[in-house]
Coordinates of C-alpha atoms and ligand atoms in Angstrom, one line a residue:
M296 CA -1.6 21.7 12.5
G297 CA -3.8 18.6 13.0
E298 CA -2.9 16.7 9.9
K299 CA 0.4 14.8 10.0
L300 CA 2.8 13.7 7.3
G301 CA 4.1 10.3 6.2
I302 CA 7.5 9.5 4.8
Y303 CA 8.2 6.6 2.4
I304 CA 11.8 5.6 1.5
H305 CA 12.3 3.1 -1.3
I306 CA 15.3 0.7 -1.1
P307 CA 15.6 -0.6 -4.7
F308 CA 17.8 -3.6 -4.0
C309 CA 17.1 -7.3 -3.8
R310 CA 19.4 -10.4 -3.7
A311 CA 17.6 -11.8 -6.7
K312 CA 14.3 -11.2 -8.6
C313 CA 11.2 -13.3 -7.7
D314 CA 9.4 -14.6 -10.8
Y315 CA 6.3 -12.5 -10.3
C316 CA 7.8 -9.2 -9.2
D317 CA 7.4 -6.0 -11.1
F318 CA 8.4 -3.6 -8.2
Y319 CA 11.3 -1.4 -9.1
S320 CA 14.2 -3.4 -7.5
L321 CA 17.6 -4.5 -8.9
P322 CA 19.8 -7.5 -8.0
D323 CA 23.6 -7.4 -7.7
R324 CA 23.9 -3.7 -7.2
E325 CA 25.9 -3.8 -3.9
S326 CA 28.5 -1.4 -5.5
V327 CA 25.9 1.4 -5.7
M328 CA 24.6 1.1 -2.2
D329 CA 26.9 3.7 -0.6
D330 CA 26.2 6.2 -3.3
Y331 CA 22.5 5.5 -2.9
L332 CA 22.7 6.2 0.8
K333 CA 24.4 9.5 0.1
A334 CA 21.8 10.4 -2.5
V335 CA 18.8 9.7 -0.3
A336 CA 20.4 11.5 2.7
A337 CA 21.0 14.6 0.4
H338 CA 17.4 14.4 -0.9
I339 CA 16.0 14.2 2.7
K340 CA 18.1 17.2 3.7
E341 CA 16.9 19.2 0.6
T342 CA 13.2 18.3 1.1
A343 CA 12.9 18.6 4.9
P344 CA 12.7 22.4 5.0
L345 CA 9.7 22.3 2.6
T346 CA 7.8 20.4 5.3
R347 CA 8.5 22.9 8.1
G348 CA 5.5 23.1 10.4
W349 CA 4.5 19.5 9.7
Q350 CA 5.0 16.7 12.1
V351 CA 5.8 13.2 10.7
D352 CA 3.9 10.4 12.4
T353 CA 4.7 7.5 10.0
V354 CA 7.9 6.4 8.3
Y355 CA 7.9 3.4 5.9
I356 CA 11.1 1.8 4.5
G357 CA 10.0 -0.4 1.6
G358 CA 11.5 -2.0 -1.4
G359 CA 12.9 -4.0 -2.9
T360 CA 14.3 -5.7 0.2
P361 CA 15.4 -3.0 2.7
T362 CA 17.2 -5.6 4.8
V363 CA 19.8 -6.2 2.0
F364 CA 20.8 -2.6 2.4
G365 CA 22.4 -3.6 5.7
A366 CA 22.1 -2.4 9.3
K367 CA 24.7 0.3 9.0
R368 CA 23.1 2.0 6.0
L369 CA 19.6 1.6 7.3
T370 CA 20.6 3.1 10.7
A371 CA 22.3 6.0 9.0
L372 CA 19.2 6.6 6.9
L373 CA 16.9 6.6 9.9
R374 CA 19.2 8.9 11.8
E375 CA 19.0 11.4 8.9
V376 CA 15.2 11.2 9.0
R377 CA 15.2 11.9 12.7
R378 CA 17.7 14.8 12.3
R379 CA 15.8 16.5 9.5
F380 CA 12.1 15.9 10.2
D381 CA 10.0 16.6 13.2
L382 CA 8.9 13.1 14.2
T383 CA 6.1 12.6 16.7
R384 CA 7.1 10.6 19.9
D385 CA 4.8 7.8 18.9
A386 CA 5.7 7.7 15.2
E387 CA 5.0 4.3 13.5
I388 CA 8.4 3.3 11.9
T389 CA 8.1 0.3 9.6
C390 CA 10.8 -1.6 7.8
E391 CA 10.1 -4.3 5.2
A392 CA 12.3 -7.4 5.5
N393 CA 12.7 -10.8 3.8
P394 CA 13.3 -13.8 6.1
E395 CA 16.7 -14.7 4.7
S396 CA 18.2 -11.3 5.4
A397 CA 16.5 -10.5 8.7
G398 CA 18.9 -11.8 11.3
A399 CA 19.0 -10.9 15.0
P400 CA 21.9 -8.4 14.8
L401 CA 20.2 -6.4 12.0
L402 CA 16.7 -6.4 13.7
G403 CA 18.3 -5.4 17.0
A404 CA 20.0 -2.4 15.3
L405 CA 16.8 -1.4 13.6
R406 CA 14.9 -1.5 16.9
R407 CA 17.6 0.7 18.5
V408 CA 17.2 3.3 15.9
G409 CA 13.4 3.4 16.4
V410 CA 11.9 0.8 14.0
N411 CA 8.8 -0.5 15.8
R412 CA 7.0 -2.3 13.1
L413 CA 8.4 -5.1 10.8
S414 CA 6.7 -6.3 7.7
L415 CA 8.1 -9.7 6.8
G416 CA 7.7 -11.3 3.4
M417 CA 6.6 -14.8 4.4
Q418 CA 4.5 -15.5 1.3
S419 CA 3.9 -19.2 2.0
A420 CA 4.7 -21.9 4.5
C421 CA 5.3 -24.5 1.8
D422 CA 8.9 -24.6 0.7
G423 CA 8.0 -26.0 -2.8
E424 CA 5.7 -23.0 -3.5
L425 CA 8.4 -20.6 -2.4
A426 CA 10.9 -22.2 -4.7
A427 CA 8.4 -22.3 -7.5
V428 CA 8.6 -18.5 -7.8
H429 CA 12.3 -18.3 -6.9
R430 CA 11.9 -16.8 -3.4
L431 CA 15.2 -17.2 -1.6
H432 CA 13.9 -18.3 1.8
N433 CA 12.3 -21.4 3.2
F434 CA 9.7 -21.6 6.0
S435 CA 12.2 -22.3 8.8
E436 CA 13.9 -19.0 8.0
V437 CA 10.5 -17.3 8.5
T438 CA 10.2 -18.8 12.0
G439 CA 13.8 -17.7 12.7
A440 CA 13.1 -14.2 11.6
V441 CA 10.0 -14.0 13.7
T442 CA 11.9 -15.2 16.8
A443 CA 14.6 -12.7 16.1
A444 CA 12.1 -9.9 15.7
R445 CA 10.4 -10.7 19.0
K446 CA 13.8 -10.9 20.7
A447 CA 14.6 -7.5 19.3
R448 CA 11.3 -6.3 21.1
I449 CA 9.5 -5.6 17.9
K450 CA 5.9 -5.7 19.1
N451 CA 4.2 -4.9 15.8
L452 CA 4.8 -7.7 13.3
S453 CA 3.1 -8.0 9.9
L454 CA 3.4 -11.1 7.7
D455 CA 2.8 -11.0 3.9
L456 CA 1.1 -14.0 2.3
I457 CA 0.3 -14.8 -1.4
Y458 CA -2.6 -16.9 -2.7
G459 CA -2.7 -18.3 -6.2
L460 CA 0.9 -19.4 -6.3
P461 CA 2.0 -22.0 -8.9
G462 CA 1.2 -25.4 -7.5
Q463 CA -0.9 -24.0 -4.6
D464 CA -4.3 -25.5 -3.8
Q465 CA -6.9 -24.9 -1.1
E466 CA -5.3 -27.3 1.2
S467 CA -1.8 -25.9 1.0
W468 CA -3.2 -22.3 1.2
R469 CA -4.9 -23.3 4.5
R470 CA -1.7 -24.7 5.8
S471 CA 0.1 -21.4 5.1
V472 CA -2.6 -19.3 6.8
E473 CA -2.6 -21.6 9.8
A474 CA 1.2 -21.5 10.0
A475 CA 1.1 -17.7 9.8
L476 CA -1.5 -17.6 12.6
A477 CA 0.7 -19.8 14.8
L478 CA 3.4 -17.2 14.6
R479 CA 1.0 -14.7 16.2
P480 CA 1.6 -11.7 14.1
E481 CA -0.3 -8.5 14.9
H482 CA -1.0 -7.9 11.2
L483 CA -1.4 -9.9 8.0
S484 CA -1.4 -8.7 4.4
C485 CA -2.7 -11.4 2.0
Y486 CA -2.4 -10.7 -1.8
G487 CA -3.7 -12.6 -4.8
L488 CA -0.9 -13.4 -7.2
K489 CA -1.1 -11.3 -10.4
V490 CA 0.7 -12.1 -13.5
E491 CA 2.4 -8.8 -14.4
P492 CA 3.4 -8.3 -18.0
G493 CA 7.0 -8.8 -18.8
T494 CA 7.8 -10.8 -15.6
P495 CA 9.4 -14.3 -15.8
L496 CA 6.0 -15.6 -14.5
D497 CA 4.3 -14.0 -17.5
G498 CA 6.7 -15.9 -19.7
R499 CA 5.9 -19.2 -18.0
V500 CA 2.2 -18.6 -18.4
T501 CA 2.6 -17.7 -22.0
R502 CA 4.5 -21.0 -22.5
G503 CA 1.5 -22.9 -21.1
E504 CA 2.0 -23.1 -17.3
V505 CA -1.4 -23.2 -15.5
L506 CA -1.9 -21.3 -12.3
P507 CA -4.9 -21.4 -9.9
D508 CA -7.7 -19.6 -11.7
D509 CA -9.9 -16.7 -10.6
D510 CA -12.5 -19.1 -9.0
A511 CA -9.8 -20.9 -7.0
Q512 CA -8.3 -17.6 -5.9
A513 CA -11.8 -16.4 -4.9
D514 CA -12.3 -19.5 -2.8
M515 CA -8.9 -19.0 -1.1
Y516 CA -9.7 -15.4 -0.4
L517 CA -13.2 -15.9 1.1
W518 CA -12.0 -18.8 3.2
M519 CA -9.1 -16.7 4.5
V520 CA -11.3 -13.7 5.3
D521 CA -13.5 -16.0 7.5
R522 CA -10.5 -17.7 9.1
L523 CA -8.7 -14.5 10.0
T524 CA -11.9 -12.9 11.4
Q525 CA -12.5 -16.0 13.5
A526 CA -8.9 -15.6 14.8
G527 CA -9.6 -12.1 16.0
Y528 CA -8.2 -10.1 13.1
V529 CA -10.2 -7.2 11.7
Q530 CA -10.3 -6.7 8.0
Y531 CA -9.7 -3.0 7.3
E532 CA -8.8 -3.1 3.6
I533 CA -9.2 -5.6 0.7
S534 CA -5.9 -7.4 1.6
N535 CA -5.1 -6.2 5.1
F536 CA -6.1 -7.6 8.5
A537 CA -5.0 -6.4 12.0
K538 CA -5.5 -7.1 15.6
P539 CA -7.4 -4.2 17.2
G540 CA -5.0 -1.2 17.3
F541 CA -2.5 -2.6 14.8
Q542 CA -3.7 -1.2 11.5
S543 CA -0.9 0.1 9.4
R544 CA -1.1 3.8 10.0
H545 CA 1.2 4.5 7.1
N546 CA -0.8 2.6 4.5
L547 CA -4.0 4.1 5.8
K548 CA -2.6 7.5 4.7
Y549 CA -2.6 6.3 1.1
W550 CA -6.1 5.0 1.2
M551 CA -7.5 8.0 3.1
G552 CA -5.8 10.5 0.7
R553 CA -3.5 11.9 3.4
P554 CA -0.2 13.6 2.6
Y555 CA 3.1 11.8 2.3
V556 CA 6.5 12.4 0.8
G557 CA 8.6 9.7 -0.9
F558 CA 12.3 9.3 -1.6
G559 CA 14.0 7.0 -4.1
P560 CA 13.6 5.9 -7.7
G561 CA 9.9 5.3 -8.6
A562 CA 8.7 6.7 -5.2
H563 CA 5.5 8.7 -5.2
S564 CA 4.5 11.7 -3.1
D565 CA 1.3 13.6 -2.4
F566 CA 2.1 16.8 -0.7
G567 CA 1.0 20.4 -1.0
G568 CA -1.9 19.4 -3.4
R569 CA 0.7 18.0 -5.8
R570 CA 1.1 14.4 -6.8
Y571 CA 4.6 13.6 -8.1
S572 CA 7.0 10.7 -8.6
F573 CA 10.7 10.3 -9.1
V574 CA 12.4 8.6 -12.1
R575 CA 12.2 4.8 -12.0
N576 CA 15.9 4.4 -12.6
L577 CA 18.5 4.0 -9.9
D578 CA 21.5 5.5 -11.7
R579 CA 19.5 8.6 -13.0
Y580 CA 18.1 9.1 -9.5
V581 CA 21.5 9.0 -7.8
S582 CA 23.3 11.1 -10.4
G583 CA 20.4 13.6 -10.5
I584 CA 20.3 14.1 -6.8
L585 CA 24.1 14.2 -6.3
G586 CA 24.9 16.0 -9.5
G587 CA 21.9 18.4 -9.7
G588 CA 20.0 16.8 -12.7
P589 CA 16.3 16.3 -13.1
V590 CA 14.7 13.5 -11.0
I591 CA 11.0 14.2 -11.2
D592 CA 9.2 11.8 -13.5
E593 CA 5.6 13.0 -13.3
S594 CA 4.0 15.9 -11.4
E595 CA 0.4 17.0 -11.3
L596 CA -1.4 19.6 -9.2
I597 CA -4.7 18.1 -8.0
P598 CA -6.8 20.4 -5.8
R599 CA -8.8 18.7 -3.1
R600 CA -12.1 19.4 -4.8
E601 CA -11.0 17.5 -7.8
R602 CA -10.2 14.3 -5.9
G603 CA -13.7 12.8 -6.0
S604 CA -12.7 9.8 -8.1
E605 CA -9.7 9.1 -5.8
Y606 CA -12.1 9.3 -2.9
L607 CA -14.2 6.5 -4.4
M608 CA -11.2 4.4 -5.6
L609 CA -9.2 4.5 -2.4
R610 CA -11.9 4.6 0.3
L611 CA -13.8 1.7 -1.2
R612 CA -10.7 -0.4 -0.8
T613 CA -11.2 0.0 2.9
T614 CA -13.9 -1.2 5.2
R615 CA -14.3 2.4 6.4
G616 CA -15.9 3.1 3.0
I617 CA -17.7 6.3 2.0
E618 CA -20.3 8.5 3.4
E619 CA -22.8 10.9 1.9
W620 CA -22.1 14.0 3.9
E621 CA -18.4 13.7 3.7
Y622 CA -18.7 13.4 0.0
R623 CA -21.1 16.3 -0.4
R624 CA -18.9 18.5 1.8
E625 CA -15.6 17.7 0.1
F626 CA -16.7 17.7 -3.5
S627 CA -20.1 19.5 -3.6
L628 CA -21.4 16.6 -5.7
N629 CA -24.8 14.8 -5.5
F630 CA -24.5 11.4 -3.8
D631 CA -28.0 10.1 -4.8
P632 CA -26.9 8.4 -8.1
L633 CA -24.1 6.7 -6.2
E634 CA -26.4 5.6 -3.5
Q635 CA -28.9 4.1 -5.9
K636 CA -26.0 2.0 -7.4
L637 CA -24.8 1.0 -3.9
E638 CA -28.3 -0.1 -3.0
E639 CA -28.2 -2.4 -6.0
Y640 CA -24.8 -3.7 -4.8
E641 CA -26.3 -4.3 -1.4
R642 CA -29.0 -6.5 -2.9
Q643 CA -26.3 -8.6 -4.6
G644 CA -24.3 -8.9 -1.3
W645 CA -21.4 -6.8 -2.6
A646 CA -21.9 -3.8 -0.4
A647 CA -23.3 -3.0 3.1
R648 CA -24.1 0.0 5.2
R649 CA -23.1 0.8 8.8
D650 CA -23.6 4.0 10.7
R651 CA -24.5 5.8 7.4
R652 CA -21.2 4.6 5.7
W653 CA -21.2 2.4 2.7
Y654 CA -18.5 -0.2 2.3
L655 CA -17.8 -3.3 0.1
T656 CA -18.2 -6.8 1.6
P657 CA -15.5 -9.5 1.0
K658 CA -17.7 -10.7 -1.9
G659 CA -17.7 -7.2 -3.2
F660 CA -13.9 -6.8 -2.8
L661 CA -13.5 -9.7 -5.1
V662 CA -15.0 -7.7 -8.0
S663 CA -14.1 -4.3 -6.7
N664 CA -12.5 -3.1 -10.0
Q665 CA -15.8 -3.6 -11.8
L666 CA -17.9 -2.1 -9.0
I667 CA -15.8 0.9 -8.4
G668 CA -15.5 1.4 -12.2
D669 CA -19.3 1.6 -12.5
L670 CA -19.5 4.1 -9.6
L671 CA -16.8 6.3 -11.3
T672 CA -18.9 6.4 -14.5
I673 CA -21.9 7.5 -12.5
Q674 CA -19.8 10.1 -10.7
E675 CA -18.5 11.5 -14.0
A676 CA -22.1 11.9 -15.3
A677 CA -23.1 13.6 -12.0
T678 CA -20.1 15.9 -12.2
L679 CA -21.0 17.0 -15.7
Q680 CA -24.6 17.7 -14.7
T681 CA -23.3 19.9 -11.8
T682 CA -20.7 21.8 -13.8
L683 CA -22.4 22.3 -17.2
P684 CA -25.2 24.6 -16.0
R685 CA -22.7 26.6 -14.0
L686 CA -20.3 27.0 -17.0
R687 CA -23.3 27.9 -19.2
A688 CA -24.4 30.6 -16.7
E689 CA -20.9 31.9 -16.5
G690 CA -20.8 32.1 -20.4
K691 CA -17.8 29.8 -20.5
L692 CA -19.3 27.3 -23.0
L693 CA -19.7 27.9 -26.7
K694 CA -23.4 28.3 -27.7
E695 CA -24.8 25.0 -28.8
K696 CA -26.0 25.0 -32.4
Ligands
LIG1666 S1 11.9 -9.8 -2.7 FE1 10.1 -8.5 -3.1 S2 10.9 -6.7 -4.3 FE2 12.5 -8.3 -4.3 S3 12.2 -9.3 -6.2 FE3 11.0 -10.5 -4.7 S4 9.0 -9.6 -4.7 FE4 10.3 -8.2 -5.8

């Protein structure tokens, strides 16, 4: 079988919550960690036989903060993955980490059990900005963690940065990007801060705190895209940049609509034509897996031919973009109306074409929700035009009056 499978394992623990975070993660739950390890190991054992015949070429341990789970538990988890799944020899095995919990002994242990990619939550080089959103680390811990990662022979290092933080301006953003470049990571993920409903940051904004606005974020983004390009990084997704050969193979699976299976509360899977997720509740997940109760939250069968909208939404996040013949072959839909709209985007500087593929430019990425939304509306109309005559011919529509 040509196509390979990805595995995602969610570690829903953090030392404390950052003010902007709406990921599913809980502070102060050390007492549940051993049971959580047992539950995920049991879940892996139960799921692996369903993937017989598939090779796994990416494993991603995310969170939360996986590194607070500790070296012993992470090692046990990865051994279980290796025991139960058929991993390729060159599998990309990523672990997320936060600087304050990524010491040399832990990173050495992760490397020995096969972790070959580290994704480190740097976020900013300015200690004041980190403190302003209650991150627990400072910049000197970032440099310490990078040194420890290199000593542990981790050759694929990614740093996360955030633009639009409270108190951040163009100048301090530039300092953060330059500081990140000086650490020579192979990969960078740079996200614009979003105020998620119900987070402490949302409360602060409601009480009148002013954050860098959309225009300021847009300036930070466009400057960063230029700077990283100049430094030899290739943008391959709205927020992701890599030295040649260091794109995240796991995250590309999400954007390319490839299959993956997830483990843990809130984790999603896309396997066997079915998209499903597990309950976003640690205790219900653990008791469900260990005690035999229900753990599925949502589940939907989505045949490949019905994934046209996903194709547009996910592929247009990437610089690989979309292509007429791929689209016609996969979904039997007319590409012309989309192309007309894309030509309009091209005139505005939002889209471009290379080797017959359409992709959004950095200026287009800034307004991608609007652009993709308009393409989806066009696609919906084209789908109706294709299916209505067929349904009429098959007598499956009531006669119009
Ligand atoms: S460390 Fe990450 S997952 Fe944990 S609270 Fe902060 S942003 Fe959320």
